Short mmCIF file of C-alpha atoms in Angstrom, two decimals:
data_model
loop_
_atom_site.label_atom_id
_atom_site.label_comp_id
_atom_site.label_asym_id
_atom_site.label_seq_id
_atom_site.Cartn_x
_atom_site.Cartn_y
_atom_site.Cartn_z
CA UNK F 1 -17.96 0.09 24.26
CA UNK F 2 -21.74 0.40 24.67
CA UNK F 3 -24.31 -1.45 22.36
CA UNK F 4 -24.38 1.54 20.03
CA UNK F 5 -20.63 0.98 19.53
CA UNK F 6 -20.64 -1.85 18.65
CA UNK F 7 -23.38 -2.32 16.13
CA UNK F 8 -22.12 1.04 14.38
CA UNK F 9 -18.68 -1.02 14.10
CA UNK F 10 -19.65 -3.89 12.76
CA UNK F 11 -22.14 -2.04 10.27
CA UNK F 12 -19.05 0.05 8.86
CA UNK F 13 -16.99 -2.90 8.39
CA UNK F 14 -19.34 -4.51 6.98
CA UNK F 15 -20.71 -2.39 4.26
CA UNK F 16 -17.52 -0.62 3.91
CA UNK F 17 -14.53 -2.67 4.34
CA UNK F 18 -15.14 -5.27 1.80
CA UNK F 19 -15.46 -2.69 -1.51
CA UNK F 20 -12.16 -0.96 -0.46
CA UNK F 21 -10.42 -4.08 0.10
CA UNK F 22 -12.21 -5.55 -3.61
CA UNK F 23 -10.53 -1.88 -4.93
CA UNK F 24 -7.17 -2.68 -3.28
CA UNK F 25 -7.11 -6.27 -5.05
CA UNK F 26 -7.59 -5.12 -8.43
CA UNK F 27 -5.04 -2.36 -7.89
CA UNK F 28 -2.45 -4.34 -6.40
CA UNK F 29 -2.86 -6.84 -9.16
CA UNK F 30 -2.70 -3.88 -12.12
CA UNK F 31 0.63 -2.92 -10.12
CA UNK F 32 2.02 -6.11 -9.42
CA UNK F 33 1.19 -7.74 -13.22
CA UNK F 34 4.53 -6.51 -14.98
CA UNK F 35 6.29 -9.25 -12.38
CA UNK F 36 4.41 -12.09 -14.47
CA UNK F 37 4.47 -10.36 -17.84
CA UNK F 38 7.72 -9.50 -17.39
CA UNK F 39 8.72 -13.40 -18.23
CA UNK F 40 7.97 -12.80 -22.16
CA UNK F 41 7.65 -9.62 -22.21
CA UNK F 42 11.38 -9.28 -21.84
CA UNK F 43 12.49 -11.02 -24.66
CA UNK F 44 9.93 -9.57 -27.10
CA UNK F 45 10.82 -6.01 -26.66
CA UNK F 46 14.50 -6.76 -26.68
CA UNK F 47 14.30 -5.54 -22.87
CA UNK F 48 17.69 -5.90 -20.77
CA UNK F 49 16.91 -6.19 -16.95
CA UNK F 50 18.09 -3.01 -15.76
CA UNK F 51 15.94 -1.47 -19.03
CA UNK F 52 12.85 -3.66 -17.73
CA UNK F 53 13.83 -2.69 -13.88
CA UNK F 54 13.89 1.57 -15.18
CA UNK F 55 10.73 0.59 -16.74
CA UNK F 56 8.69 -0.84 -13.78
CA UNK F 57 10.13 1.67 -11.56
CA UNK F 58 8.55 4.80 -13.64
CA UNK F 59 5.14 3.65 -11.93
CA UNK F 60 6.62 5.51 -9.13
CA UNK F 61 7.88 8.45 -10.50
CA UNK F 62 4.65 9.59 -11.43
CA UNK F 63 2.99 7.94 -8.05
CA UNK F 64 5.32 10.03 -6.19
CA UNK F 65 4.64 13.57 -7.97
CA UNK F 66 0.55 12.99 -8.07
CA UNK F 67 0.44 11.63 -4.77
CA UNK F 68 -0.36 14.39 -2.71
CA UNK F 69 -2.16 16.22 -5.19
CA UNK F 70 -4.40 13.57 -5.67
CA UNK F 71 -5.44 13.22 -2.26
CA UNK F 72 -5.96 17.15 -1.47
CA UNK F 73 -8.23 16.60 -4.43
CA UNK F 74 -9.78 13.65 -2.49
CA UNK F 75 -10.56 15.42 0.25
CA UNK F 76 -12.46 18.48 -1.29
CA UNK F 77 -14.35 16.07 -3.97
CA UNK F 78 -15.20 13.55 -1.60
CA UNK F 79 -14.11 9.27 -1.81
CA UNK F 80 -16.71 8.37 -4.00
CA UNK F 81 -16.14 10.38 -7.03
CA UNK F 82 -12.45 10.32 -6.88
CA UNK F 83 -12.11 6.76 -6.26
CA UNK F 84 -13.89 6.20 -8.85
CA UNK F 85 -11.52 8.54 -11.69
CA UNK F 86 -8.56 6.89 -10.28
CA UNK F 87 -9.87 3.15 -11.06
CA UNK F 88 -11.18 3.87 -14.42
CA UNK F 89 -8.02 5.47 -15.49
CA UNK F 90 -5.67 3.03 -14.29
CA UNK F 91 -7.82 0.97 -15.71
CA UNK F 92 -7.37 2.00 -19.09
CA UNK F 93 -3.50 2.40 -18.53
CA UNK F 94 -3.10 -1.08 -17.71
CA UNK F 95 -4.89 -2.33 -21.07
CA UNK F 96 -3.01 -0.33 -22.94
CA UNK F 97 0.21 -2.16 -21.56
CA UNK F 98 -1.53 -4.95 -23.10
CA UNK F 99 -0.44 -3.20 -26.71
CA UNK F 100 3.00 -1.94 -26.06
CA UNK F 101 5.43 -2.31 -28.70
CA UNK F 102 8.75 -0.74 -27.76
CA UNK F 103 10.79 0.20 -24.42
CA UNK F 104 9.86 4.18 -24.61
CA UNK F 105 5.84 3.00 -24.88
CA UNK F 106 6.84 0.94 -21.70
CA UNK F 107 8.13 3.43 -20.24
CA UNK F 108 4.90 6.01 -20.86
CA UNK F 109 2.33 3.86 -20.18
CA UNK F 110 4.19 3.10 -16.50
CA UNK F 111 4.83 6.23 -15.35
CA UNK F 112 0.94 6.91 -16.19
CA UNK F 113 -0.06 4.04 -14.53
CA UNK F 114 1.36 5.22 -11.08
CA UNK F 115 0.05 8.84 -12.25
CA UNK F 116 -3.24 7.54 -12.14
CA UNK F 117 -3.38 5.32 -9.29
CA UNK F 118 -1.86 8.36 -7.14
CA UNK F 119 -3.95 8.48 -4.18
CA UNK F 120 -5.81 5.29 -3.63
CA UNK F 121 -3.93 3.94 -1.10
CA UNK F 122 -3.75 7.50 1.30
CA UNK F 123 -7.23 8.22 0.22
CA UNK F 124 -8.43 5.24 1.59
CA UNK F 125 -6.00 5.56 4.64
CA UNK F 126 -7.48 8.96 5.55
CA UNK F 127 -11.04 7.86 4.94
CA UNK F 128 -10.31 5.32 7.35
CA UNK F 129 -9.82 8.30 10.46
CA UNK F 130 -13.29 9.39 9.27
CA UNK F 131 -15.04 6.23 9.52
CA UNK F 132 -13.55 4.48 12.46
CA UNK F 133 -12.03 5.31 16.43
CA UNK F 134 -8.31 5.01 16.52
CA UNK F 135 -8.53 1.63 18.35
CA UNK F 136 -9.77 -0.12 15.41
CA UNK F 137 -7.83 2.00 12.52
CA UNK F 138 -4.64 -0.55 13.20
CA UNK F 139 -7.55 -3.54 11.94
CA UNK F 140 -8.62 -1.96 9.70
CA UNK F 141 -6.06 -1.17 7.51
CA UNK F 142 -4.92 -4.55 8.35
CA UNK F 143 -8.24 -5.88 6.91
CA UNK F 144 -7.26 -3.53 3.79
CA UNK F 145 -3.97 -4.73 3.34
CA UNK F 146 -4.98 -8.33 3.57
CA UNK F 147 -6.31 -7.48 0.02
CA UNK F 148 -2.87 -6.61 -1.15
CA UNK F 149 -1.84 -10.45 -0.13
CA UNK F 150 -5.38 -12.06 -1.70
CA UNK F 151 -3.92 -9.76 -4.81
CA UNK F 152 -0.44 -11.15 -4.99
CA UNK F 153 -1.59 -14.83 -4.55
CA UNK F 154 -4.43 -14.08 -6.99
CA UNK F 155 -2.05 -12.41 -9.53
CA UNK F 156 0.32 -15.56 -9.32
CA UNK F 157 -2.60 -18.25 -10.16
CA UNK F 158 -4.22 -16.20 -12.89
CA UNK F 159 -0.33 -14.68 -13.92
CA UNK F 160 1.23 -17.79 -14.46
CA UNK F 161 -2.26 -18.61 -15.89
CA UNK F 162 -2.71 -16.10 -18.61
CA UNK F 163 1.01 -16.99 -19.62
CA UNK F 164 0.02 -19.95 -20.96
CA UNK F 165 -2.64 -18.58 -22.72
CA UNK F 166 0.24 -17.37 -25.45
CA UNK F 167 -1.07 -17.34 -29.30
CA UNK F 168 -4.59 -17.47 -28.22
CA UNK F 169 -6.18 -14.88 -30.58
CA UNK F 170 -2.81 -13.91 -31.98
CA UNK F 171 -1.69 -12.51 -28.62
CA UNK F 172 1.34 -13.13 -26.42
CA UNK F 173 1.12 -14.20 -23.31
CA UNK F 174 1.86 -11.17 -21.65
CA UNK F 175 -0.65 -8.94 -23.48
CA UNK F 176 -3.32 -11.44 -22.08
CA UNK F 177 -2.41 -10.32 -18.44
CA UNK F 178 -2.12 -7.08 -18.93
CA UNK F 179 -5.64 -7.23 -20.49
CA UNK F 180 -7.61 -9.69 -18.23
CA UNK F 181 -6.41 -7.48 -15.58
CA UNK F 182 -7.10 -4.03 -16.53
CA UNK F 183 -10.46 -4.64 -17.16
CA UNK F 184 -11.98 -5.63 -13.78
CA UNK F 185 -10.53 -1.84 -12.52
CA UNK F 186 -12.63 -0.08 -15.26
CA UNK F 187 -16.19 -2.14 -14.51
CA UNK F 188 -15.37 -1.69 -10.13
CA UNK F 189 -15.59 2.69 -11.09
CA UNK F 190 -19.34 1.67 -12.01
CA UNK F 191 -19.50 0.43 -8.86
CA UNK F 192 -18.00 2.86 -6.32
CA UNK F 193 -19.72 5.76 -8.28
CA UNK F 194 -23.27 4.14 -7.22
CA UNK F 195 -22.34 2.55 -3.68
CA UNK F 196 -19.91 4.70 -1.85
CA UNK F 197 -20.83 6.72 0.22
CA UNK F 198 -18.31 10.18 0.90
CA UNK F 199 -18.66 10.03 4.35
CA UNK F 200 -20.40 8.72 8.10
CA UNK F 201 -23.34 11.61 7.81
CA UNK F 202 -24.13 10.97 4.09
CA UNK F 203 -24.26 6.82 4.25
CA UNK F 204 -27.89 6.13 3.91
CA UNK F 205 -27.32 2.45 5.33
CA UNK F 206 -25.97 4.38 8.95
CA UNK F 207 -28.70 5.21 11.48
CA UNK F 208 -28.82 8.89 13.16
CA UNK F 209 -27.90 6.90 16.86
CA UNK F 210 -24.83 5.38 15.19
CA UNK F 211 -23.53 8.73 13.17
CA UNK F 212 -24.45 10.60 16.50
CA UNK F 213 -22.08 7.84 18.49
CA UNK F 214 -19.27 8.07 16.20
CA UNK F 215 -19.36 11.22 15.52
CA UNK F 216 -19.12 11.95 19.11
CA UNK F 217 -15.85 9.26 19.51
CA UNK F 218 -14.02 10.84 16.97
CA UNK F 219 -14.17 14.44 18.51
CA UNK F 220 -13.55 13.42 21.45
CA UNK F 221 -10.25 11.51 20.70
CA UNK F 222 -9.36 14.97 18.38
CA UNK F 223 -10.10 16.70 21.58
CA UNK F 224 -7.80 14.75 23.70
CA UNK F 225 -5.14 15.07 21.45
CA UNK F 226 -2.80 18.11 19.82
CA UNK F 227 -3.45 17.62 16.48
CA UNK F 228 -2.26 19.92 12.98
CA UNK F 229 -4.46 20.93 10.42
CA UNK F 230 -2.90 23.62 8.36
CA UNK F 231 -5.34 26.20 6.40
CA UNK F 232 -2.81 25.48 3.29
CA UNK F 233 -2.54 21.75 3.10
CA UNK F 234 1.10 21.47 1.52
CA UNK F 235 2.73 22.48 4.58
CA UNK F 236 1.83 19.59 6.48
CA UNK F 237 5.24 18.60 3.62
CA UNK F 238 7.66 20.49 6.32
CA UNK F 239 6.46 18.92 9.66
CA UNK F 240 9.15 17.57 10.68
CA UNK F 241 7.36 14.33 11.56
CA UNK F 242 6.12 13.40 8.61
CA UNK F 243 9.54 13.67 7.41
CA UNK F 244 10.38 11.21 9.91
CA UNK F 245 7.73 8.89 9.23
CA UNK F 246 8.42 9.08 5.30
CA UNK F 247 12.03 8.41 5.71
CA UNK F 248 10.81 5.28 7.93
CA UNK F 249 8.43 4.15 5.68
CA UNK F 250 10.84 3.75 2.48
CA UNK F 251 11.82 0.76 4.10
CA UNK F 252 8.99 -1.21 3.74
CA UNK F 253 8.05 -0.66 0.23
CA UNK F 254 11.85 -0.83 -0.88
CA UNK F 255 11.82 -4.20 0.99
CA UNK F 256 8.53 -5.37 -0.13
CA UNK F 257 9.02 -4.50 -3.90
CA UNK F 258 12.29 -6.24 -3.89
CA UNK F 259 11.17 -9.21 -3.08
CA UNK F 260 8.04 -9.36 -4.81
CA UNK F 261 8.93 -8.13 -7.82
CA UNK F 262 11.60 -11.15 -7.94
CA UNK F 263 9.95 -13.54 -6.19
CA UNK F 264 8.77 -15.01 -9.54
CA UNK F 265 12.12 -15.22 -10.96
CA UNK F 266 13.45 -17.04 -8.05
CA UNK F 267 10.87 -19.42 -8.30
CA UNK F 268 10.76 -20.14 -11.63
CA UNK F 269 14.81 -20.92 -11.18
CA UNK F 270 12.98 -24.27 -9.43
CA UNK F 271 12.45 -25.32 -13.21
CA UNK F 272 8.82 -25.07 -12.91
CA UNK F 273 6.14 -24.31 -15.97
CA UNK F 274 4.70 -20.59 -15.56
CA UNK F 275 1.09 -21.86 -14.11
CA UNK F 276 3.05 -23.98 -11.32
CA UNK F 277 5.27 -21.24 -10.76
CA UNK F 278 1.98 -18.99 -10.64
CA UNK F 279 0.50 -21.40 -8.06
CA UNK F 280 3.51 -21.67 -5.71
CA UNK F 281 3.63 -17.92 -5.86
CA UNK F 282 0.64 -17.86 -3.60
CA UNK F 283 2.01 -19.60 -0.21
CA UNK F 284 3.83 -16.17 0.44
CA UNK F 285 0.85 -14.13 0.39
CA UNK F 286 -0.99 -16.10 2.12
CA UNK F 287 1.60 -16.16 5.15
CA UNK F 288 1.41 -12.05 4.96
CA UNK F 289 -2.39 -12.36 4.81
CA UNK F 290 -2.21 -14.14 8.44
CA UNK F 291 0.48 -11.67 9.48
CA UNK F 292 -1.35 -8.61 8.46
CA UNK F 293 -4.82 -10.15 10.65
CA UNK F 294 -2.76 -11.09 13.70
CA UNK F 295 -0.29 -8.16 14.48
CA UNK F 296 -2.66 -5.57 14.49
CA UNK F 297 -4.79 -7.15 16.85
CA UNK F 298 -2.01 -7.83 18.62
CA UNK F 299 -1.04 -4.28 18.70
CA UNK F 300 -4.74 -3.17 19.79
CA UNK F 301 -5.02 -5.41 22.45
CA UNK F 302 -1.91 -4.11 24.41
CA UNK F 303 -2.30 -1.03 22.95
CA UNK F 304 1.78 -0.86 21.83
CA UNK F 305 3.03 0.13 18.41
CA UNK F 306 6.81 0.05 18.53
CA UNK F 307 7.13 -3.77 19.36
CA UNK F 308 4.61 -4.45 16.94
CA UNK F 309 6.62 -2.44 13.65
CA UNK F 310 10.30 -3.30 14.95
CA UNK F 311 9.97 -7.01 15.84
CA UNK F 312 8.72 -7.93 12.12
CA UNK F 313 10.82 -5.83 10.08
CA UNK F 314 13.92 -6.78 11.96
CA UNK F 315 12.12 -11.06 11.48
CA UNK F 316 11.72 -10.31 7.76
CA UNK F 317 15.32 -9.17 7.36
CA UNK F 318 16.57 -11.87 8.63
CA UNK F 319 15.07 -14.22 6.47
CA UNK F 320 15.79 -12.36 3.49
CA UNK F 321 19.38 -13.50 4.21
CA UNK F 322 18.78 -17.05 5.22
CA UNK F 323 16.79 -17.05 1.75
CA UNK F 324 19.85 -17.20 0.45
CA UNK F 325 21.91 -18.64 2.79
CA UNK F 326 19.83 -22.18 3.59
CA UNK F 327 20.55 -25.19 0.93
CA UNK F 328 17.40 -26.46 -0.95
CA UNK F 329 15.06 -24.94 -2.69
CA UNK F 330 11.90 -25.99 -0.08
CA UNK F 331 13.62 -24.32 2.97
CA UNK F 332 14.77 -21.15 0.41
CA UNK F 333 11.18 -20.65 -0.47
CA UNK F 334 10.00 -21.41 3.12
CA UNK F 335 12.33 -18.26 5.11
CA UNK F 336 10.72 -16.12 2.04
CA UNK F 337 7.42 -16.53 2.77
CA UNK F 338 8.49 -15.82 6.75
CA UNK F 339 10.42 -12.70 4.72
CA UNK F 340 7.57 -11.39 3.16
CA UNK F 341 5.15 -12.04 6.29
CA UNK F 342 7.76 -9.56 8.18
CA UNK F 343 7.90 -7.13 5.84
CA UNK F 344 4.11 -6.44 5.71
CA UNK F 345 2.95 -7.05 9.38
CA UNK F 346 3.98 -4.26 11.07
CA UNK F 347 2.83 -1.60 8.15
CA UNK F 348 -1.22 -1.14 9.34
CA UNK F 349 0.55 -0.34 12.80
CA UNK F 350 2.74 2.03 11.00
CA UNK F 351 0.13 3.60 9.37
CA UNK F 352 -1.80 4.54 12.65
CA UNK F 353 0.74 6.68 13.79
CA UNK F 354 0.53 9.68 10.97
CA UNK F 355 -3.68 10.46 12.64
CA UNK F 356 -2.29 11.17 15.94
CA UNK F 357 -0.86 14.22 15.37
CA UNK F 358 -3.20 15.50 11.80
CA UNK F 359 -6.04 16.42 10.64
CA UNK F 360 -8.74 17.39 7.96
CA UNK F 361 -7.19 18.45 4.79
CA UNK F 362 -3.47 18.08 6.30
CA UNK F 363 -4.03 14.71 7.20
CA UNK F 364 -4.89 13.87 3.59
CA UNK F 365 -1.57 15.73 2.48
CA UNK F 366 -0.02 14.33 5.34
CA UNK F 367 -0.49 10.76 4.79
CA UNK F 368 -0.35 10.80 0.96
CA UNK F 369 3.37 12.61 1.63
CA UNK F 370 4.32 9.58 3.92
CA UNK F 371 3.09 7.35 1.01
CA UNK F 372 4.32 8.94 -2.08
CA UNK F 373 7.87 9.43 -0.16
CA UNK F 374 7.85 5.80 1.00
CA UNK F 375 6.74 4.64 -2.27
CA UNK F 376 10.08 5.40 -3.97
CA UNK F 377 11.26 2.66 -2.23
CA UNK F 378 10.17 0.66 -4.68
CA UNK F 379 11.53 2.74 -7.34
CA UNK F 380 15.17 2.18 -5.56
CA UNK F 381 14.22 -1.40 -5.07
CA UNK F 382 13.28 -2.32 -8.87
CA UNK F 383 16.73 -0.41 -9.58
CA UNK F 384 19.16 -1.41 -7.42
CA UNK F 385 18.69 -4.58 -6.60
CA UNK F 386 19.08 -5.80 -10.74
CA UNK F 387 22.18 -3.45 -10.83
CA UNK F 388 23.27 -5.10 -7.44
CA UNK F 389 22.81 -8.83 -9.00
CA UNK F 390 24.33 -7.40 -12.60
CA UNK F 391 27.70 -6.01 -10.79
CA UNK F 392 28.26 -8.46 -8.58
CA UNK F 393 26.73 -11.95 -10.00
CA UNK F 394 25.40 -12.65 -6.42
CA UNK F 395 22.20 -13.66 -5.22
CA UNK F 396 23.26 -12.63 -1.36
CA UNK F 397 24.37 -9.38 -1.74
CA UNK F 398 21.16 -7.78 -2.98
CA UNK F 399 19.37 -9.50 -0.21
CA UNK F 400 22.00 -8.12 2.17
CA UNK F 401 20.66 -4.87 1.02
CA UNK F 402 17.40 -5.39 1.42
CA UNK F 403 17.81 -6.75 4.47
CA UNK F 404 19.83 -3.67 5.86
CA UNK F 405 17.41 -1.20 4.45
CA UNK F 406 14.74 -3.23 6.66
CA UNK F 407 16.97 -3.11 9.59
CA UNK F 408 17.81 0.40 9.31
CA UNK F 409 14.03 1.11 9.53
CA UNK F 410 13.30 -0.82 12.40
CA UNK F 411 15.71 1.65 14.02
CA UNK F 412 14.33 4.46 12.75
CA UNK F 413 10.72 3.37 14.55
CA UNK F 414 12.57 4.66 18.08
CA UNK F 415 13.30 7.74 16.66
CA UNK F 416 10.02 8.87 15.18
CA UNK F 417 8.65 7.29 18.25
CA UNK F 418 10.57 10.06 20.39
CA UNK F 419 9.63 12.54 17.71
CA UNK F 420 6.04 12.36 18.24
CA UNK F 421 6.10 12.03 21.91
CA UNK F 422 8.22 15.51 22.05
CA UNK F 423 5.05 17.02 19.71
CA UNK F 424 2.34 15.60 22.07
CA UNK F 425 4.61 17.11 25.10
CA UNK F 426 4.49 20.70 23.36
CA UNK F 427 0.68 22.63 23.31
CA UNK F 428 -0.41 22.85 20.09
CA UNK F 429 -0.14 27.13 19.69
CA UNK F 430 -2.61 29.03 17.84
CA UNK F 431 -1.41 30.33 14.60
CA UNK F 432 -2.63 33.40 12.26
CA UNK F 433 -5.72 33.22 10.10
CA UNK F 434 -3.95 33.29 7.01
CA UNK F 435 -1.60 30.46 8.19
CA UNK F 436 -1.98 27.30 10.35
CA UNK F 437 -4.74 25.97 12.13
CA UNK F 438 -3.42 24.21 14.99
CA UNK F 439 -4.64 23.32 17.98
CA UNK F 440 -7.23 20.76 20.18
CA UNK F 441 -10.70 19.86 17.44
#
């Protein structure tokens, strides 16, 4: 890479990367509160745990059906505008959790949580394949995703935390982190609506050399490549590919949820007080934050993908079983923070796989299907795994599933693999006006 490269590069990063990772913290924290509040919040709403599980799962009912919606929207409206709707709303959702006062308002104000975060995660994704060369998409959303893991071990400290702020004001502890967390979201939509920019030609902070030089990379990789981009969006739902990569990805999220969603209760089994528990909640995610920086530059470097998704997944179910398996509490704890570190590293390789074959408005669709799709994983996870531990009184056995769902996507990672090597093997053909666009960009 020439000069020019490079110091368009690091100027994206810089001004860009560190407001959509701030974004991704306070959503991942709004998503991943109910974990913490869930510890009172239980017992004052007369909440069984399947009836809690149903209720934290409805965030992805409604992140499922808005999903792709949301992120055709995205890409007519432009980033900065829609960004900015989708933090102020969940925003306001996730205060109003702080009021709840019966299972059915639970359930409401969940499902319209994951209505209005619908999108964020894709749009950013797809924003990405305007903004950077495919070499450095893998670090990228690596870089993004270490947000996720700043998130989790932020929203154990301050979780745990705000639990012990219970009767301050005449509020439970629970309401407190629903409200100190739903806040932040609202105040960042100032933010994004006055410093992000839509895209490369419109950022005021990128010189014409350095929109000239990436503009020029990113055709020519579209060139060299056959990529989709339908005229109606939503069809992009039946290539067959993105099936694949869907089914693949319910692994991770399934996986990931199950853990983390539980993580707290296993920990607070030690006989710990919520803010230690809180505190000791943080050592997994910061064990996926070095995961998520190393395997994608891994991955770049040799330029391999397969290796790079299979080898953690298959790492992290194994240590979901020895989890249980291990005596002690210290080594328990230790093989699921090596868990969790498996279950995230190979997903910003994952996710560079979807822009080698799409496009424009059908990458957006595209990539928010693969999401959305994936994403009930963690409805199945917040489900099943309770009813698994109800039925059968077992700690192992709903780790055995997890651990098999893990597994069976690992496999899976050969077969899309094939998939998409049979698509690049077959010329893109033209299609009618009225129909596809297909073809070299």
């Amino acid at each position: 890479m020439d000069e020019v490269g490079r110091r368009t590069i690091a100027t994206i990063t810089r001004r860009l990367m560190p407001l959509l990772g701030l974004m991704y913290l306070i959503a991942y924290i709004d998503r991943q509160n109910v974990s913490y509040a869930k510890l009172q919040m239980v017992g004052d709403l007369g909440l069984s745990e399947t009836a809690y599980g149903l209720g934290a799962s409805l965030f992805f009912i409604g992140y499922f059906l808005f999903e792709v919606p949301s992120n055709v929207i995205l890409e007519r409206v432009g980033a900065r505008l829609w960004f900015a709707r989708i933090m102020a709303t969940w925003g306001a959702v996730t205060i109003l959790l702080g009021f709840t006062q019966n299972a059915t308002m639970f359930y409401v104000l969940r499902f319209l949580l994951g209505a209005a975060e619908a999108g964020f995660f894709p749009g950013v994704l797809y924003a990405l394949t305007l903004w950077f060369p495919q070499d450095y998409r893998g670090r990228m959303v690596g870089w993004f995703m270490i947000a996720s893991a700043i998130a989790n071990a932020i929203g154990a400290a301050v979780g745990g935390a705000l639990l012990d702020l219970d009767g301050l004001m005449g509020l439970r502890g629970w309401q407190w982190v629903f409200l100190a967390t739903g806040g932040p979201a609202i105040i960042l939509a100032v933010v994004v609506l006055a410093v992000l920019p839509d895209r490369p030609e419109r950022a005021r902070w990128l010189d014409a050399e350095g929109k000239a030089w990436l503009h020029g990379v990113l055709e020519a990789e579209r060139a060299g490549a056959h990529v989709v981009d339908h005229a109606n969006p939503f069809r992009v739902l039946l290539d067959r590919r993105v099936i694949l990569l869907a089914l693949l990805f319910v692994a991770f999220p399934l996986s990931a949820y199950g853990l983390s969603y539980w993580l707290p209760t296993v920990v607070k089994g030690f006989g710990v007080s919520n803010t230690t528990n809180g505190l000791l909640n943080v050592i997994p995610w910061v064990c996926v934050a070095l995961a998520l920086w190393w395997n994608p530059r891994h991955a770049a470097r040799g330029h391999e993908q397969t290796w790079h998704i299979v080898v953690p997944a298959l790492l992290g179910a194994g240590c979901l079983i020895l989890s249980v398996l291990v005596p002690g509490n210290a080594l328990k704890f230790a093989f699921l923070c090596l868990a969790a570190a498996g279950i995230f590293a190979g997903q910003p390789v994952f996710w560079t796989l979807p822009a080698t074959f799409l496009k424009g408005a059908t990458a957006a669709a595209g990539i928010a299907a693969i999401n959305s799709v994936g994403n009930l994983g963690g409805f199945v996870a917040q489900n099943v795994v309770p009813w698994i531990k109800d039925a059968t009184g077992s700690n192992l056995t709903p780790m055995l599933f997890l651990a098999a769902c893990l597994t069976l996507g690992a496999a899976m990672v050969f077969v899309v693999q094939a998939a998409l090597r049979r698509g690049r093997a077959v010329p893109a053909r033209a299609a009618p006006v009225t129909g596809t666009r297909a073809g070299t960009a």
